[in-house]
Coordinates of N, CA and C in Angstrom, one line a residue:
X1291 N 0.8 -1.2 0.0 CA 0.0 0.0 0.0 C 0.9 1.2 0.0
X1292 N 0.9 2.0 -0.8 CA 1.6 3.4 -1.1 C 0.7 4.8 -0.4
X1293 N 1.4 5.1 0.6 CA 0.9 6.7 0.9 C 2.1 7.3 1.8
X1294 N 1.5 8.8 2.3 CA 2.7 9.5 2.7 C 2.2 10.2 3.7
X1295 N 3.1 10.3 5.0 CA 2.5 11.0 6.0 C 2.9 12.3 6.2
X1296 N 2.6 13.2 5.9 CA 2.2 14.8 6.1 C 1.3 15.9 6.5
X1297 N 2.3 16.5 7.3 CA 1.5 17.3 8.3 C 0.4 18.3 7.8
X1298 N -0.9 18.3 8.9 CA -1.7 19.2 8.8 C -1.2 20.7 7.9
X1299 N -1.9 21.0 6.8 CA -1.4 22.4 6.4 C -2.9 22.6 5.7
X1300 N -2.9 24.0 5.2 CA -4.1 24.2 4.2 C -4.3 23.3 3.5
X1301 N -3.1 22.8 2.5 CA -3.3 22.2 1.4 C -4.1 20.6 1.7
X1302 N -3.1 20.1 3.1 CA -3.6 18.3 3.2 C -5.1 18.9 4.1
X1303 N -5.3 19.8 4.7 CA -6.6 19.8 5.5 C -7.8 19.4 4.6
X1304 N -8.1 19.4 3.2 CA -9.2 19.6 2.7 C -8.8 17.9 2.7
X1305 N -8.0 17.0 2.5 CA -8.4 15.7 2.7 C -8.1 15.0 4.3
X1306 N -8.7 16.0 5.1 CA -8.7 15.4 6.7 C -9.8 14.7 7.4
X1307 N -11.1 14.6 6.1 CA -12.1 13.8 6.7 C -11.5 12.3 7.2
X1308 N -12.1 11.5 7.9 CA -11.5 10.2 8.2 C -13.1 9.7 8.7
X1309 N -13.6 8.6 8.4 CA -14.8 8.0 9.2 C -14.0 7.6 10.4
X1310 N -15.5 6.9 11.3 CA -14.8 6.6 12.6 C -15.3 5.4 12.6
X1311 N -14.4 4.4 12.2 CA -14.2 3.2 12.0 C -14.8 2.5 13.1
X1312 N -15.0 1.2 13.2 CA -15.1 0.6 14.7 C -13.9 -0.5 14.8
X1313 N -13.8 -0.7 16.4 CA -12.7 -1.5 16.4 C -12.9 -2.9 17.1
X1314 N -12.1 -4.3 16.7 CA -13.7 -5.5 17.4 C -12.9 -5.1 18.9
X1315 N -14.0 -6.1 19.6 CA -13.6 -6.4 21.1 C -13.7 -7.7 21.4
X1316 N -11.8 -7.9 21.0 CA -12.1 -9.1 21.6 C -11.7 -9.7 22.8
X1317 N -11.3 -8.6 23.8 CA -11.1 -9.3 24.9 C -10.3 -8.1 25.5
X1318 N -9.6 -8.0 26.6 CA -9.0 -7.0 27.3 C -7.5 -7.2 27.9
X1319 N -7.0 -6.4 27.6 CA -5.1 -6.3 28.6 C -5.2 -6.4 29.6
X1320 N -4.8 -7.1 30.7 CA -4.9 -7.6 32.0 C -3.5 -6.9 32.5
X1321 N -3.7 -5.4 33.6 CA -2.0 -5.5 34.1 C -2.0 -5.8 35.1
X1322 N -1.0 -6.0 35.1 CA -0.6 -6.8 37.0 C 0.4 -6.0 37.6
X1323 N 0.5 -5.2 39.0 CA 1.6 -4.4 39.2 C 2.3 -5.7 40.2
X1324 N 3.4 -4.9 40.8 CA 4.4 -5.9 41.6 C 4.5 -4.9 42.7
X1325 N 4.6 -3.5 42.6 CA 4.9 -2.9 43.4 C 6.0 -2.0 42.9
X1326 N 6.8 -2.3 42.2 CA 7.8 -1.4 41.3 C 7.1 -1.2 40.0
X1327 N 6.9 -2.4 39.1 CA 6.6 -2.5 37.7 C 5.2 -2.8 37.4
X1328 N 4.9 -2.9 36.0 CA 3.5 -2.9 35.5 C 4.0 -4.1 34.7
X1329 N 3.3 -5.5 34.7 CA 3.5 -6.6 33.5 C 1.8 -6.4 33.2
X1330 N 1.8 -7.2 31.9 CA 0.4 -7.5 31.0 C 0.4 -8.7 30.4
X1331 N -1.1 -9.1 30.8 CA -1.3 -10.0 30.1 C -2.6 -10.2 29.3
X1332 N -3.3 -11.2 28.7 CA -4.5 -10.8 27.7 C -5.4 -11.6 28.8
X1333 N -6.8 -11.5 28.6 CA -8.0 -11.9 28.4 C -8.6 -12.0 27.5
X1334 N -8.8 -13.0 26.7 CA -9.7 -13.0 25.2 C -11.0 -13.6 25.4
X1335 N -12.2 -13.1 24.8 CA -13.6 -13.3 25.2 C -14.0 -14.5 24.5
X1336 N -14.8 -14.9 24.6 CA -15.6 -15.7 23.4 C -16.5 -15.8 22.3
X1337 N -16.8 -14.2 22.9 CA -17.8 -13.5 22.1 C -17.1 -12.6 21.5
X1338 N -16.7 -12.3 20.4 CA -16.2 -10.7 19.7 C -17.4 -10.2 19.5
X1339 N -17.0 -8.6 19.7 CA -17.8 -7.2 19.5 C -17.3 -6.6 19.0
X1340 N -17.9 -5.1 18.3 CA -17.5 -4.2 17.9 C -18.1 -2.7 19.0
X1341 N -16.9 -1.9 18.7 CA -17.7 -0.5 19.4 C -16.9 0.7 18.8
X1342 N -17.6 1.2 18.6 CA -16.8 2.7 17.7 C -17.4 4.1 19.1
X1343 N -16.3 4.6 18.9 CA -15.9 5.4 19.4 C -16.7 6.7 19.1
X1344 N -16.8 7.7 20.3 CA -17.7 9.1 19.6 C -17.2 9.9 18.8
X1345 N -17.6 10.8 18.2 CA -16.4 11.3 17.8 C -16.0 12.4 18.5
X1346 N -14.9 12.9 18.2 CA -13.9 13.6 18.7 C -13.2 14.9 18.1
X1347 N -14.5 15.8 18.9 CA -14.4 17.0 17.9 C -12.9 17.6 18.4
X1348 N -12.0 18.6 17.8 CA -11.2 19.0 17.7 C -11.1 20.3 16.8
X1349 N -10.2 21.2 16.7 CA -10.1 22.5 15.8 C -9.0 22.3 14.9
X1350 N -9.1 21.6 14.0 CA -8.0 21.4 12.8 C -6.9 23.0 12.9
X1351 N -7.3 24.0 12.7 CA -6.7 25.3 12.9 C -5.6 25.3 14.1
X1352 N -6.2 24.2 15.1 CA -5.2 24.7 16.2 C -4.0 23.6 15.9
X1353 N -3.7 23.1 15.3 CA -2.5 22.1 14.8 C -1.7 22.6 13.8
X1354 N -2.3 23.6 12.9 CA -1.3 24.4 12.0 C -0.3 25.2 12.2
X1355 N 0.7 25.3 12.1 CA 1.7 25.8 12.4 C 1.8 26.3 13.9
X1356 N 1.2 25.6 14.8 CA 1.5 25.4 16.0 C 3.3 24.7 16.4
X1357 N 3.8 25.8 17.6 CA 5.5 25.3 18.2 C 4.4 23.9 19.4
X1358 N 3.1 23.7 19.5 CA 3.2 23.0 20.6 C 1.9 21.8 20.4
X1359 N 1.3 21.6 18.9 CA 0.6 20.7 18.2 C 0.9 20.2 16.8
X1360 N 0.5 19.5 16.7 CA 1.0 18.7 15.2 C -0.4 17.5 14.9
X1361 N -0.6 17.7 14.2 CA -1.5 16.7 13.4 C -0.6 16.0 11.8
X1362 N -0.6 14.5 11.9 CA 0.0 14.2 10.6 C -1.2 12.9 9.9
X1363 N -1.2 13.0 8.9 CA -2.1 12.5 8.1 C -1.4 11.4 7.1
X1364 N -1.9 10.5 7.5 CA -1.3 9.1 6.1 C -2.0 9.7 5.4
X1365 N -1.7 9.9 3.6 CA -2.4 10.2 2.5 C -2.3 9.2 1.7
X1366 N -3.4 8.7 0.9 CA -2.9 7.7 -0.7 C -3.8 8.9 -1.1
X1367 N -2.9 9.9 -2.1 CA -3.4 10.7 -3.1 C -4.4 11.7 -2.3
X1368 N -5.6 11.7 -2.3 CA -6.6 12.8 -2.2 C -7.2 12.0 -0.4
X1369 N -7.2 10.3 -0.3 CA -7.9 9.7 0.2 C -7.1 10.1 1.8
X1370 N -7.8 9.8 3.0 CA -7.0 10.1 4.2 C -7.4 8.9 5.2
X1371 N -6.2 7.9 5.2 CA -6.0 6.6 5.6 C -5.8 6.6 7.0
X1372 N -5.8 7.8 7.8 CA -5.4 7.9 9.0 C -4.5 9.0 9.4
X1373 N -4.7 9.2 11.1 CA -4.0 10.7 11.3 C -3.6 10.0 12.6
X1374 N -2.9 11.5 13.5 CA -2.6 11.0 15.0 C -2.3 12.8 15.5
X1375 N -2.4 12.4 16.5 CA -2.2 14.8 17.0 C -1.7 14.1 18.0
X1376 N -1.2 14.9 18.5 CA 0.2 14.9 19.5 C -0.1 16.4 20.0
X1377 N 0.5 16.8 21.1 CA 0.4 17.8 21.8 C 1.7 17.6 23.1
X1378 N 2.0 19.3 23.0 CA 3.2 19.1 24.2 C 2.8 18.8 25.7
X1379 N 3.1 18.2 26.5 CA 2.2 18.5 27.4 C 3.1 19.4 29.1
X1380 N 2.4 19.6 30.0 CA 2.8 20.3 31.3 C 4.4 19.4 31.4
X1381 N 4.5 18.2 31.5 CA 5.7 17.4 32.1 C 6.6 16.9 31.3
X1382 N 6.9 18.0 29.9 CA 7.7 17.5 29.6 C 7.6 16.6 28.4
X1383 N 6.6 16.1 28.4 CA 6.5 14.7 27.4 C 5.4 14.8 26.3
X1384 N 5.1 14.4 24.9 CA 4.3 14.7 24.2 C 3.4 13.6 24.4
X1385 N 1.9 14.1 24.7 CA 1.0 13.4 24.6 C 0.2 12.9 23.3
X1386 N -0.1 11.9 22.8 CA -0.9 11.5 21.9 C -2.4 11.3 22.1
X1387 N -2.8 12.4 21.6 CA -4.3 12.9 21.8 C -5.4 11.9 20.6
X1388 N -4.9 11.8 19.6 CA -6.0 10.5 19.2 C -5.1 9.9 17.8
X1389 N -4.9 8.9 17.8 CA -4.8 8.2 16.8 C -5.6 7.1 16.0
X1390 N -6.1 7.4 14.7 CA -7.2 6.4 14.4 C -6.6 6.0 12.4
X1391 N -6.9 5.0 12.4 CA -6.6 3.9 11.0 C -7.4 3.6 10.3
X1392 N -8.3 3.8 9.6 CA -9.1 3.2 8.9 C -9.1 2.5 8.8
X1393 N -10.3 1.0 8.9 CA -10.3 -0.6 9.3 C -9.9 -0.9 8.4
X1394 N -9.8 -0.6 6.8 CA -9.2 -1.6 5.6 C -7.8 -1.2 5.8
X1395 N -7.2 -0.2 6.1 CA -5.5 -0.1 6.2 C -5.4 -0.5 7.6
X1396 N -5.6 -1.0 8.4 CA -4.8 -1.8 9.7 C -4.5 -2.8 9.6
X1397 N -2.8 -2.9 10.0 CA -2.3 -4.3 9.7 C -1.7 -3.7 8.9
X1398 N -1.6 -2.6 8.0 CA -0.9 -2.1 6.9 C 0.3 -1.6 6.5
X1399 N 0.9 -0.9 7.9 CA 1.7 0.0 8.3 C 1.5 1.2 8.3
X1400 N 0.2 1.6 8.2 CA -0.4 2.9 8.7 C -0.2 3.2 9.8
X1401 N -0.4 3.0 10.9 CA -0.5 3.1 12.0 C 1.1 3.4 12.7
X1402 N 2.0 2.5 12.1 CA 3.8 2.4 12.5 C 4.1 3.7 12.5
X1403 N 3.8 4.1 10.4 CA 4.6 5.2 10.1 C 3.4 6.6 10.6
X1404 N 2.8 6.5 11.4 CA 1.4 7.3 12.0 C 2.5 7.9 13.4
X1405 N 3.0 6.8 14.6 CA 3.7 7.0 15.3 C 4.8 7.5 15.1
X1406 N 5.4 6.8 14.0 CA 6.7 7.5 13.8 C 7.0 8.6 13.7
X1407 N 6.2 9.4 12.9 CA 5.7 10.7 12.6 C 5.9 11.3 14.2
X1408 N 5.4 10.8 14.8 CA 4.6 11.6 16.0 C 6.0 11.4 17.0
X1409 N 6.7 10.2 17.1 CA 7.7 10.2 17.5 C 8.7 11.5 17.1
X1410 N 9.6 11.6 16.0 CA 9.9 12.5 15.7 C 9.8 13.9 16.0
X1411 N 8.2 14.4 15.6 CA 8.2 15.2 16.3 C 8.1 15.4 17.6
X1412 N 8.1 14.7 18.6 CA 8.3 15.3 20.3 C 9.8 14.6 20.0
X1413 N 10.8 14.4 19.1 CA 12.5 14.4 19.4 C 13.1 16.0 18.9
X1414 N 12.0 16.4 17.8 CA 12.6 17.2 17.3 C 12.0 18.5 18.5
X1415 N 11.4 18.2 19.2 CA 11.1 19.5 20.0 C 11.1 19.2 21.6
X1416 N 12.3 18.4 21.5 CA 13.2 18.1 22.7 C 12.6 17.0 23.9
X1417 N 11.4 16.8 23.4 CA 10.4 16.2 24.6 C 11.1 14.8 25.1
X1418 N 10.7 14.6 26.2 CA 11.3 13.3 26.8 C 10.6 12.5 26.5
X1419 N 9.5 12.1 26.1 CA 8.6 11.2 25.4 C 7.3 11.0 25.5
X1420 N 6.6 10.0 24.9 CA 5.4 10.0 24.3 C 4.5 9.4 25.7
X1421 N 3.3 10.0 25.6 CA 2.2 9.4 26.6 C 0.9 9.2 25.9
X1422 N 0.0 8.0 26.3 CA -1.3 8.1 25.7 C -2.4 7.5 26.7
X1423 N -3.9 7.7 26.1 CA -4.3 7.1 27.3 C -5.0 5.7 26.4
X1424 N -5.4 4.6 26.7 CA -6.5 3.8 25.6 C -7.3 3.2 26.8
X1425 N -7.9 2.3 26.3 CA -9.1 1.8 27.4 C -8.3 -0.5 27.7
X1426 N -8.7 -0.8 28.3 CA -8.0 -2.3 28.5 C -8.8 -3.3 27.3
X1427 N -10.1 -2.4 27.2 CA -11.2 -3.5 26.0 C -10.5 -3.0 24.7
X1428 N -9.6 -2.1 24.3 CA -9.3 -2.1 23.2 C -7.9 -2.6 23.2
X1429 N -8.1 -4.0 22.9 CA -7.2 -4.8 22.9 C -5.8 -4.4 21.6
X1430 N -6.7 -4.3 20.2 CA -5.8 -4.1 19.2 C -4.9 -3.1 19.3
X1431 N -5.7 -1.9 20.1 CA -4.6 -0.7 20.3 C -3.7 -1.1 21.1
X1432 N -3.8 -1.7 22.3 CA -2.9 -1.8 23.0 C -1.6 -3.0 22.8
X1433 N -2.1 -3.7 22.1 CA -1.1 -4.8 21.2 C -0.8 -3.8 20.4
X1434 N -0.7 -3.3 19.5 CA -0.2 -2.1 18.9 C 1.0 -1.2 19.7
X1435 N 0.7 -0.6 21.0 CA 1.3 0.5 21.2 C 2.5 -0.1 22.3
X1436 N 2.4 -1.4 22.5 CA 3.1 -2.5 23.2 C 4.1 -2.7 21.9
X1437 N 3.5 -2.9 21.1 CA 5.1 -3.3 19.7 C 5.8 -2.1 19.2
X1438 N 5.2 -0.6 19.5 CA 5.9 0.3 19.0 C 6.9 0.4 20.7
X1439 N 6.6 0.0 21.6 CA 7.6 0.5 22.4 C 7.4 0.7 24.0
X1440 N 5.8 1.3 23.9 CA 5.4 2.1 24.9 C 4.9 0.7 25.7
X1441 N 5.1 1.1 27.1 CA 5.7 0.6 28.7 C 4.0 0.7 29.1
X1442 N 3.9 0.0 30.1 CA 2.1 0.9 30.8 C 2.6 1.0 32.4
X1443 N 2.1 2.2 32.3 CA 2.4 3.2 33.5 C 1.8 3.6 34.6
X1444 N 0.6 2.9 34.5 CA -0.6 3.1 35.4 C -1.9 3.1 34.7
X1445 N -3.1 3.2 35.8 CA -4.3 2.4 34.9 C -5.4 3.2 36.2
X1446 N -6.7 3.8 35.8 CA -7.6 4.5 36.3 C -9.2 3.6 35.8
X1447 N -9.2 3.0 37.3 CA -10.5 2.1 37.2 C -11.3 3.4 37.3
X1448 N -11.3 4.7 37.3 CA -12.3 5.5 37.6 C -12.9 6.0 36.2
X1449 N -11.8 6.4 35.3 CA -12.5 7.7 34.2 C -13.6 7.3 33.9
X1450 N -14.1 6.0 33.6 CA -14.9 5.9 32.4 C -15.9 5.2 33.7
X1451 N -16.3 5.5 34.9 CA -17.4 5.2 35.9 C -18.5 5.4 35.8
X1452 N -18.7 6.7 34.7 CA -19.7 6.9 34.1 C -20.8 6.4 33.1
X1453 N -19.8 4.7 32.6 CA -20.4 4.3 31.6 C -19.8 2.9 32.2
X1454 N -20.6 2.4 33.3 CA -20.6 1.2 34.0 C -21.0 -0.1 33.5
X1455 N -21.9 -0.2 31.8 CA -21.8 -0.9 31.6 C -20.7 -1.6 30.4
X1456 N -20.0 -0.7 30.6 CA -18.8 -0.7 29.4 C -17.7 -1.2 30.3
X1457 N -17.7 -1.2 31.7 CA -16.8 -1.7 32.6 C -15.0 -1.4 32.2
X1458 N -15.1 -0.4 31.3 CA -13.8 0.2 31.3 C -12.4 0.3 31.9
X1459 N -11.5 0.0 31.7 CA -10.2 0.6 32.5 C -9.4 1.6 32.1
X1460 N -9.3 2.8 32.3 CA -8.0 3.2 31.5 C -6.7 2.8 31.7
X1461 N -5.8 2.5 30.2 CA -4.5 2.7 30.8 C -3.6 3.5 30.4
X1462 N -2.8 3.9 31.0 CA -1.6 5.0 30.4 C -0.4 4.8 30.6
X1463 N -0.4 4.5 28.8 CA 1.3 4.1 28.5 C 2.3 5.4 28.3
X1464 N 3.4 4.9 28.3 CA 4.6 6.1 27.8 C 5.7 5.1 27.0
X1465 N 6.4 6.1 26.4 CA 7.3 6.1 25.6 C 8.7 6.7 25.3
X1466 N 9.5 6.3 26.8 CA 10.6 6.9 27.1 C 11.2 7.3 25.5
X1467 N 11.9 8.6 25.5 CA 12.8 8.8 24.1 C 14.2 9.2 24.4
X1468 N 15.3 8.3 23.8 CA 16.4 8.7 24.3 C 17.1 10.0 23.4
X1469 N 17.3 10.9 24.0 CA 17.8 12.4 23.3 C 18.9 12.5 23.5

């Protein structure tokens, strides 16, 4: 599959639509702390689901030539295969504010050269590394963000208490960068 990832500008904004794909569920990341460290392990269901996510309004304008946001966009041609925004954050480290793939390019290397992107830029603007947050039911992401690198750092049975039958966890990974 041929495309190229480049940053939000006038020109790529008019191909920044992306649907909001769904992603299955098939089971959840299990962490286990020790008391120093965080290990993981899976749970797989027997039942696969699907659940798509709300969407996630944002201000395209505030990623343009921004010193402290970045939006980068996989392109094939006109079409927009996927994006990821990044933002500096209070401690130092660039947060990854949403990253999403369109279901026919995953598995593709959209998503690698999505990070990479994103990597880069918090090296090139000195940051000490990457942070994100995902849920434990979204298994794919987190096998994903486990092979690019990122560690899990802690996990909040609370955020998502609001939607109790979705039994949610958060967890939040990082992504030391050596500078």
């Amino acid at each position: 599959m041929k495309f190229e990832i480049l940053p939000l500008t006038a020109a790529t904004g008019r191909c920044l639509s992306l649907e909001n794909d769904p992603f299955p569920l098939l089971g959840r990341l299990v962490p286990r702390y020790d008391g120093r460290t965080w290990a993981v392990g899976e749970e797989l269901w027997e039942t696969a689901g699907e659940k798509t996510y709300p969407p996630d309004p944002f201000e395209p304008a505030d990623y343009m030539d921004s010193p402290d946001k970045a939006l980068f966009l996989a392109l094939a041609g006109e079409a927009c295969l996927g994006r990821i925004r990044i933002a500096k954050s209070w401690n130092g480290d660039g947060r990854v504010e949403d990253l999403a793939v369109r279901r026919p390019c995953r598995g593709r290397g959209v998503g690698t050269a999505l990070m990479d992107a994103a990597v880069a830029w918090a090296e090139e603007k000195g940051l000490d590394g990457l942070t994100l947050e995902t849920q434990d039911n979204n298994l794919p992401a987190c096998r994903f963000y486990l092979k690019c690198g990122f560690v899990l750092g802690g996990i909040d049975a609370r955020v998502y208490h609001h939607t109790p039958h979705r039994k949610e966890t958060a967890l939040y990974f990082y992504l030391p960068l050596s500078l």
